[in-house]
Amino acid sequence: MALIPPVQPMLAKACSELPPARALPGGVAFEQKPDGYRALLFADLEGVLLQSRNGASLTASFPEIAAAGRALPVPLVLDGELVVAHEGRLDFGRLQVRARRRGTGARLAAKEVPAHLIVFDVLDTADGALLNEPYRDRRGLLEELFADGVLANRSCSARPRPTGRPRRTGSTPPGALPASRASS
C-alpha cells in the first residue's frame, strides 16, 4: 500500500443544482450523504487505523470496525461514513457518544450500539494507490470487493464485474472471511 495516514479525504461539495451528465470528463456520480462521521479505514498486515476526516484516530472508540479491518484478507484503504443506527434510523447523537468512549466502555458500547462503516470508495490496495484512477474504476473495484465477499454487507446490491477490467486487490484466498463476521 502506498498511502500513509493521515490522508485528507475528498469532501462533498454543496451545489444549488445538479450538473449535467457530461459536465465532467468521465461523467458525474452522486452518492447519498448519511448522517455520520467521515472516516478512512487503513487495514494491512501491520495493523488497522480508523481515521477521522481531520486525521485523528477513531480506532479505540470503534473496536468493532477495527476488528472488521483486521479480518480483511487483503490490504485496503477504504473511504466511508461511520454511522450508528437506532430504532431503524441513523442516530448522530449516539454516534457522538460512541466516539467519546475508549477501552472497556468502547467494547461494551460496540455490543449495545454497534457502529457501521458505509464504504463508498477504495483509495489503496496491495497493488498501490488508486487516487489517480477514475471514480468509475474505483467504484467497480468496490462492487467487486463486495461481490467476492472481501467486504460484506447485507444491504449491498453489487453488480457483476465488467469483463476486461483487471483485478486490483492482490491475491484473495478462496473462502476469505468477510469483514462483517469479525464482529460477530
mmCIF file of N, CA, C and O in Angstrom, residues 4-61:
data_model
loop_
_atom_site.group_PDB
_atom_site.id
_atom_site.type_symbol
_atom_site.label_atom_id
_atom_site.label_comp_id
_atom_site.label_asym_id
_atom_site.label_seq_id
_atom_site.Cartn_x
_atom_site.Cartn_y
_atom_site.Cartn_z
ATOM 1 N N ILE A 4 -0.096 6.680 3.321
ATOM 2 C CA ILE A 4 0.306 6.689 4.720
ATOM 3 C C ILE A 4 -0.539 7.733 5.441
ATOM 4 O O ILE A 4 -0.609 8.887 5.017
ATOM 5 N N PRO A 5 -1.192 7.339 6.557
ATOM 6 C CA PRO A 5 -2.043 8.296 7.276
ATOM 7 C C PRO A 5 -1.207 9.386 7.938
ATOM 8 O O PRO A 5 -0.055 9.138 8.259
ATOM 9 N N PRO A 6 -1.787 10.555 8.140
ATOM 10 C CA PRO A 6 -3.166 10.916 7.799
ATOM 11 C C PRO A 6 -3.315 11.274 6.325
ATOM 12 O O PRO A 6 -2.402 11.810 5.709
ATOM 13 N N VAL A 7 -4.480 10.966 5.785
ATOM 14 C CA VAL A 7 -4.837 11.284 4.402
ATOM 15 C C VAL A 7 -6.078 12.153 4.448
ATOM 16 O O VAL A 7 -7.033 11.840 5.159
ATOM 17 N N GLN A 8 -6.075 13.238 3.719
ATOM 18 C CA GLN A 8 -7.237 14.126 3.638
ATOM 19 C C GLN A 8 -8.224 13.530 2.643
ATOM 20 O O GLN A 8 -7.907 13.359 1.473
ATOM 21 N N PRO A 9 -9.448 13.164 3.091
ATOM 22 C CA PRO A 9 -10.413 12.590 2.153
ATOM 23 C C PRO A 9 -10.978 13.642 1.208
ATOM 24 O O PRO A 9 -10.955 14.834 1.510
ATOM 25 N N MET A 10 -11.474 13.168 0.068
ATOM 26 C CA MET A 10 -12.188 14.042 -0.848
ATOM 27 C C MET A 10 -13.527 14.367 -0.202
ATOM 28 O O MET A 10 -14.206 13.470 0.282
ATOM 29 N N LEU A 11 -13.892 15.618 -0.143
ATOM 30 C CA LEU A 11 -15.110 16.019 0.553
ATOM 31 C C LEU A 11 -16.226 16.370 -0.427
ATOM 32 O O LEU A 11 -15.970 16.816 -1.548
ATOM 33 N N ALA A 12 -17.444 16.181 0.030
ATOM 34 C CA ALA A 12 -18.611 16.535 -0.768
ATOM 35 C C ALA A 12 -18.673 18.044 -0.934
ATOM 36 O O ALA A 12 -18.189 18.803 -0.107
ATOM 37 N N LYS A 13 -19.277 18.445 -2.019
ATOM 38 C CA LYS A 13 -19.416 19.866 -2.312
ATOM 39 C C LYS A 13 -20.901 20.166 -2.526
ATOM 40 O O LYS A 13 -21.557 19.518 -3.345
ATOM 41 N N ALA A 14 -21.412 21.129 -1.783
ATOM 42 C CA ALA A 14 -22.818 21.505 -1.930
ATOM 43 C C ALA A 14 -23.016 22.280 -3.232
ATOM 44 O O ALA A 14 -22.196 23.126 -3.588
ATOM 45 N N CYS A 15 -24.084 21.952 -3.941
ATOM 46 C CA CYS A 15 -24.420 22.636 -5.192
ATOM 47 C C CYS A 15 -25.892 23.013 -5.155
ATOM 48 O O CYS A 15 -26.714 22.297 -4.592
ATOM 49 N N SER A 16 -26.228 24.134 -5.786
ATOM 50 C CA SER A 16 -27.627 24.562 -5.814
ATOM 51 C C SER A 16 -28.435 23.778 -6.843
ATOM 52 O O SER A 16 -29.652 23.696 -6.748
ATOM 53 N N GLU A 17 -27.739 23.174 -7.833
ATOM 54 C CA GLU A 17 -28.436 22.344 -8.817
ATOM 55 C C GLU A 17 -27.483 21.255 -9.289
ATOM 56 O O GLU A 17 -26.262 21.382 -9.172
ATOM 57 N N LEU A 18 -28.060 20.174 -9.802
ATOM 58 C CA LEU A 18 -27.254 19.062 -10.289
ATOM 59 C C LEU A 18 -26.600 19.432 -11.609
ATOM 60 O O LEU A 18 -27.256 20.015 -12.486
ATOM 61 N N PRO A 19 -25.324 19.092 -11.777
ATOM 62 C CA PRO A 19 -24.674 19.365 -13.061
ATOM 63 C C PRO A 19 -25.176 18.399 -14.130
ATOM 64 O O PRO A 19 -25.644 17.299 -13.802
ATOM 65 N N PRO A 20 -25.090 18.790 -15.394
ATOM 66 C CA PRO A 20 -25.498 17.866 -16.462
ATOM 67 C C PRO A 20 -24.555 16.660 -16.495
ATOM 68 O O PRO A 20 -23.419 16.734 -16.046
ATOM 69 N N ALA A 21 -25.045 15.545 -17.030
ATOM 70 C CA ALA A 21 -24.288 14.289 -17.042
ATOM 71 C C ALA A 21 -22.915 14.432 -17.688
ATOM 72 O O ALA A 21 -21.975 13.752 -17.312
ATOM 73 N N ARG A 22 -22.772 15.320 -18.644
ATOM 74 C CA ARG A 22 -21.493 15.462 -19.358
ATOM 75 C C ARG A 22 -20.687 16.664 -18.880
ATOM 76 O O ARG A 22 -19.798 17.141 -19.569
ATOM 77 N N ALA A 23 -20.960 17.138 -17.677
ATOM 78 C CA ALA A 23 -20.268 18.318 -17.149
ATOM 79 C C ALA A 23 -18.802 18.057 -16.853
ATOM 80 O O ALA A 23 -17.986 18.975 -16.916
ATOM 81 N N LEU A 24 -18.457 16.821 -16.546
ATOM 82 C CA LEU A 24 -17.077 16.473 -16.205
ATOM 83 C C LEU A 24 -16.607 15.325 -17.081
ATOM 84 O O LEU A 24 -17.402 14.455 -17.445
ATOM 85 N N PRO A 25 -15.308 15.271 -17.389
ATOM 86 C CA PRO A 25 -14.793 14.118 -18.137
ATOM 87 C C PRO A 25 -15.062 12.839 -17.342
ATOM 88 O O PRO A 25 -14.850 12.797 -16.134
ATOM 89 N N GLY A 26 -15.577 11.817 -17.993
ATOM 90 C CA GLY A 26 -15.894 10.573 -17.302
ATOM 91 C C GLY A 26 -17.278 10.552 -16.707
ATOM 92 O O GLY A 26 -17.707 9.544 -16.173
ATOM 93 N N GLY A 27 -17.996 11.663 -16.760
ATOM 94 C CA GLY A 27 -19.356 11.697 -16.244
ATOM 95 C C GLY A 27 -19.441 12.207 -14.821
ATOM 96 O O GLY A 27 -18.462 12.628 -14.227
ATOM 97 N N VAL A 28 -20.638 12.172 -14.274
ATOM 98 C CA VAL A 28 -20.918 12.677 -12.935
ATOM 99 C C VAL A 28 -21.558 11.540 -12.137
ATOM 100 O O VAL A 28 -22.379 10.795 -12.659
ATOM 101 N N ALA A 29 -21.157 11.400 -10.869
ATOM 102 C CA ALA A 29 -21.736 10.388 -9.983
ATOM 103 C C ALA A 29 -22.251 11.075 -8.723
ATOM 104 O O ALA A 29 -21.689 12.078 -8.286
ATOM 105 N N PHE A 30 -23.312 10.525 -8.157
ATOM 106 C CA PHE A 30 -23.912 11.095 -6.954
ATOM 107 C C PHE A 30 -24.016 10.013 -5.890
ATOM 108 O O PHE A 30 -24.313 8.872 -6.191
ATOM 109 N N GLU A 31 -23.777 10.381 -4.651
ATOM 110 C CA GLU A 31 -23.908 9.471 -3.512
ATOM 111 C C GLU A 31 -24.768 10.147 -2.448
ATOM 112 O O GLU A 31 -24.690 11.360 -2.264
ATOM 113 N N GLN A 32 -25.542 9.357 -1.733
ATOM 114 C CA GLN A 32 -26.289 9.866 -0.590
ATOM 115 C C GLN A 32 -25.279 10.195 0.512
ATOM 116 O O GLN A 32 -24.300 9.500 0.693
ATOM 117 N N LYS A 33 -25.530 11.262 1.283
ATOM 118 C CA LYS A 33 -24.668 11.639 2.398
ATOM 119 C C LYS A 33 -25.362 11.212 3.689
ATOM 120 O O LYS A 33 -26.280 11.861 4.144
ATOM 121 N N PRO A 34 -24.918 10.065 4.290
ATOM 122 C CA PRO A 34 -25.519 9.663 5.565
ATOM 123 C C PRO A 34 -25.089 10.596 6.692
ATOM 124 O O PRO A 34 -24.058 11.260 6.604
ATOM 125 N N ASP A 35 -25.858 10.618 7.754
ATOM 126 C CA ASP A 35 -25.565 11.478 8.901
ATOM 127 C C ASP A 35 -24.608 10.749 9.836
ATOM 128 O O ASP A 35 -25.025 9.997 10.709
ATOM 129 N N GLY A 36 -23.312 10.947 9.614
ATOM 130 C CA GLY A 36 -22.297 10.269 10.407
ATOM 131 C C GLY A 36 -20.984 11.014 10.381
ATOM 132 O O GLY A 36 -20.944 12.217 10.113
ATOM 133 N N TYR A 37 -19.915 10.295 10.667
ATOM 134 C CA TYR A 37 -18.556 10.844 10.612
ATOM 135 C C TYR A 37 -17.852 10.295 9.391
ATOM 136 O O TYR A 37 -17.854 9.082 9.161
ATOM 137 N N ARG A 38 -17.222 11.155 8.641
ATOM 138 C CA ARG A 38 -16.385 10.706 7.533
ATOM 139 C C ARG A 38 -15.182 9.994 8.125
ATOM 140 O O ARG A 38 -14.569 10.471 9.079
ATOM 141 N N ALA A 39 -14.830 8.833 7.589
ATOM 142 C CA ALA A 39 -13.724 8.055 8.140
ATOM 143 C C ALA A 39 -13.009 7.279 7.046
ATOM 144 O O ALA A 39 -13.626 6.854 6.065
ATOM 145 N N LEU A 40 -11.713 7.117 7.226
ATOM 146 C CA LEU A 40 -10.897 6.284 6.354
ATOM 147 C C LEU A 40 -10.425 5.092 7.171
ATOM 148 O O LEU A 40 -9.955 5.259 8.304
ATOM 149 N N LEU A 41 -10.540 3.891 6.615
ATOM 150 C CA LEU A 41 -10.066 2.684 7.272
ATOM 151 C C LEU A 41 -8.811 2.215 6.552
ATOM 152 O O LEU A 41 -8.859 1.889 5.372
ATOM 153 N N PHE A 42 -7.689 2.213 7.272
ATOM 154 C CA PHE A 42 -6.418 1.692 6.769
ATOM 155 C C PHE A 42 -6.255 0.302 7.366
ATOM 156 O O PHE A 42 -6.208 0.160 8.595
ATOM 157 N N ALA A 43 -6.189 -0.725 6.533
ATOM 158 C CA ALA A 43 -6.066 -2.095 7.031
ATOM 159 C C ALA A 43 -5.008 -2.829 6.221
ATOM 160 O O ALA A 43 -5.113 -2.933 4.999
ATOM 161 N N ASP A 44 -3.971 -3.297 6.922
ATOM 162 C CA ASP A 44 -2.946 -4.106 6.271
ATOM 163 C C ASP A 44 -2.340 -5.054 7.294
ATOM 164 O O ASP A 44 -2.820 -5.162 8.419
ATOM 165 N N LEU A 45 -1.268 -5.746 6.930
ATOM 166 C CA LEU A 45 -0.653 -6.724 7.823
ATOM 167 C C LEU A 45 -0.053 -6.084 9.075
ATOM 168 O O LEU A 45 0.121 -6.752 10.087
ATOM 169 N N GLU A 46 0.248 -4.794 9.019
ATOM 170 C CA GLU A 46 0.840 -4.110 10.165
ATOM 171 C C GLU A 46 -0.196 -3.633 11.172
ATOM 172 O O GLU A 46 0.148 -3.279 12.291
ATOM 173 N N GLY A 47 -1.460 -3.595 10.800
ATOM 174 C CA GLY A 47 -2.491 -3.167 11.733
ATOM 175 C C GLY A 47 -3.624 -2.436 11.064
ATOM 176 O O GLY A 47 -3.756 -2.438 9.841
ATOM 177 N N VAL A 48 -4.434 -1.785 11.903
ATOM 178 C CA VAL A 48 -5.635 -1.098 11.451
ATOM 179 C C VAL A 48 -5.666 0.292 12.061
ATOM 180 O O VAL A 48 -5.307 0.471 13.228
ATOM 181 N N LEU A 49 -6.088 1.264 11.268
ATOM 182 C CA LEU A 49 -6.315 2.616 11.765
ATOM 183 C C LEU A 49 -7.626 3.113 11.178
ATOM 184 O O LEU A 49 -7.837 3.034 9.961
ATOM 185 N N LEU A 50 -8.496 3.604 12.036
ATOM 186 C CA LEU A 50 -9.723 4.266 11.607
ATOM 187 C C LEU A 50 -9.479 5.755 11.823
ATOM 188 O O LEU A 50 -9.348 6.202 12.958
ATOM 189 N N GLN A 51 -9.385 6.506 10.733
ATOM 190 C CA GLN A 51 -9.001 7.917 10.783
ATOM 191 C C GLN A 51 -10.192 8.817 10.503
ATOM 192 O O GLN A 51 -10.966 8.574 9.586
ATOM 193 N N SER A 52 -10.346 9.881 11.296
ATOM 194 C CA SER A 52 -11.388 10.872 11.041
ATOM 195 C C SER A 52 -10.988 11.731 9.845
ATOM 196 O O SER A 52 -9.834 11.708 9.404
ATOM 197 N N ARG A 53 -11.910 12.537 9.349
ATOM 198 C CA ARG A 53 -11.585 13.411 8.216
ATOM 199 C C ARG A 53 -10.526 14.443 8.581
ATOM 200 O O ARG A 53 -9.861 14.983 7.712
ATOM 201 N N ASN A 54 -10.361 14.712 9.888
ATOM 202 C CA ASN A 54 -9.348 15.661 10.348
ATOM 203 C C ASN A 54 -8.022 14.999 10.689
ATOM 204 O O ASN A 54 -7.110 15.670 11.169
ATOM 205 N N GLY A 55 -7.911 13.686 10.496
ATOM 206 C CA GLY A 55 -6.667 12.983 10.742
ATOM 207 C C GLY A 55 -6.543 12.338 12.108
ATOM 208 O O GLY A 55 -5.550 11.674 12.391
ATOM 209 N N ALA A 56 -7.539 12.499 12.982
ATOM 210 C CA ALA A 56 -7.488 11.909 14.327
ATOM 211 C C ALA A 56 -7.845 10.425 14.267
ATOM 212 O O ALA A 56 -8.630 9.995 13.421
ATOM 213 N N SER A 57 -7.278 9.638 15.182
ATOM 214 C CA SER A 57 -7.594 8.218 15.246
ATOM 215 C C SER A 57 -8.912 8.002 15.985
ATOM 216 O O SER A 57 -9.113 8.494 17.094
ATOM 217 N N LEU A 58 -9.805 7.231 15.357
ATOM 218 C CA LEU A 58 -11.071 6.823 15.961
ATOM 219 C C LEU A 58 -11.042 5.338 16.323
ATOM 220 O O LEU A 58 -12.047 4.794 16.772
ATOM 221 N N THR A 59 -9.899 4.700 16.134
ATOM 222 C CA THR A 59 -9.786 3.250 16.281
ATOM 223 C C THR A 59 -10.224 2.765 17.652
ATOM 224 O O THR A 59 -10.979 1.791 17.760
ATOM 225 N N ALA A 60 -9.772 3.412 18.723
ATOM 226 C CA ALA A 60 -10.091 2.962 20.080
ATOM 227 C C ALA A 60 -11.571 3.112 20.411
ATOM 228 O O ALA A 60 -12.090 2.381 21.246
ATOM 229 N N SER A 61 -12.253 4.026 19.757
ATOM 230 C CA SER A 61 -13.671 4.252 20.029
ATOM 231 C C SER A 61 -14.585 3.267 19.305
ATOM 232 O O SER A 61 -15.735 3.084 19.701
#
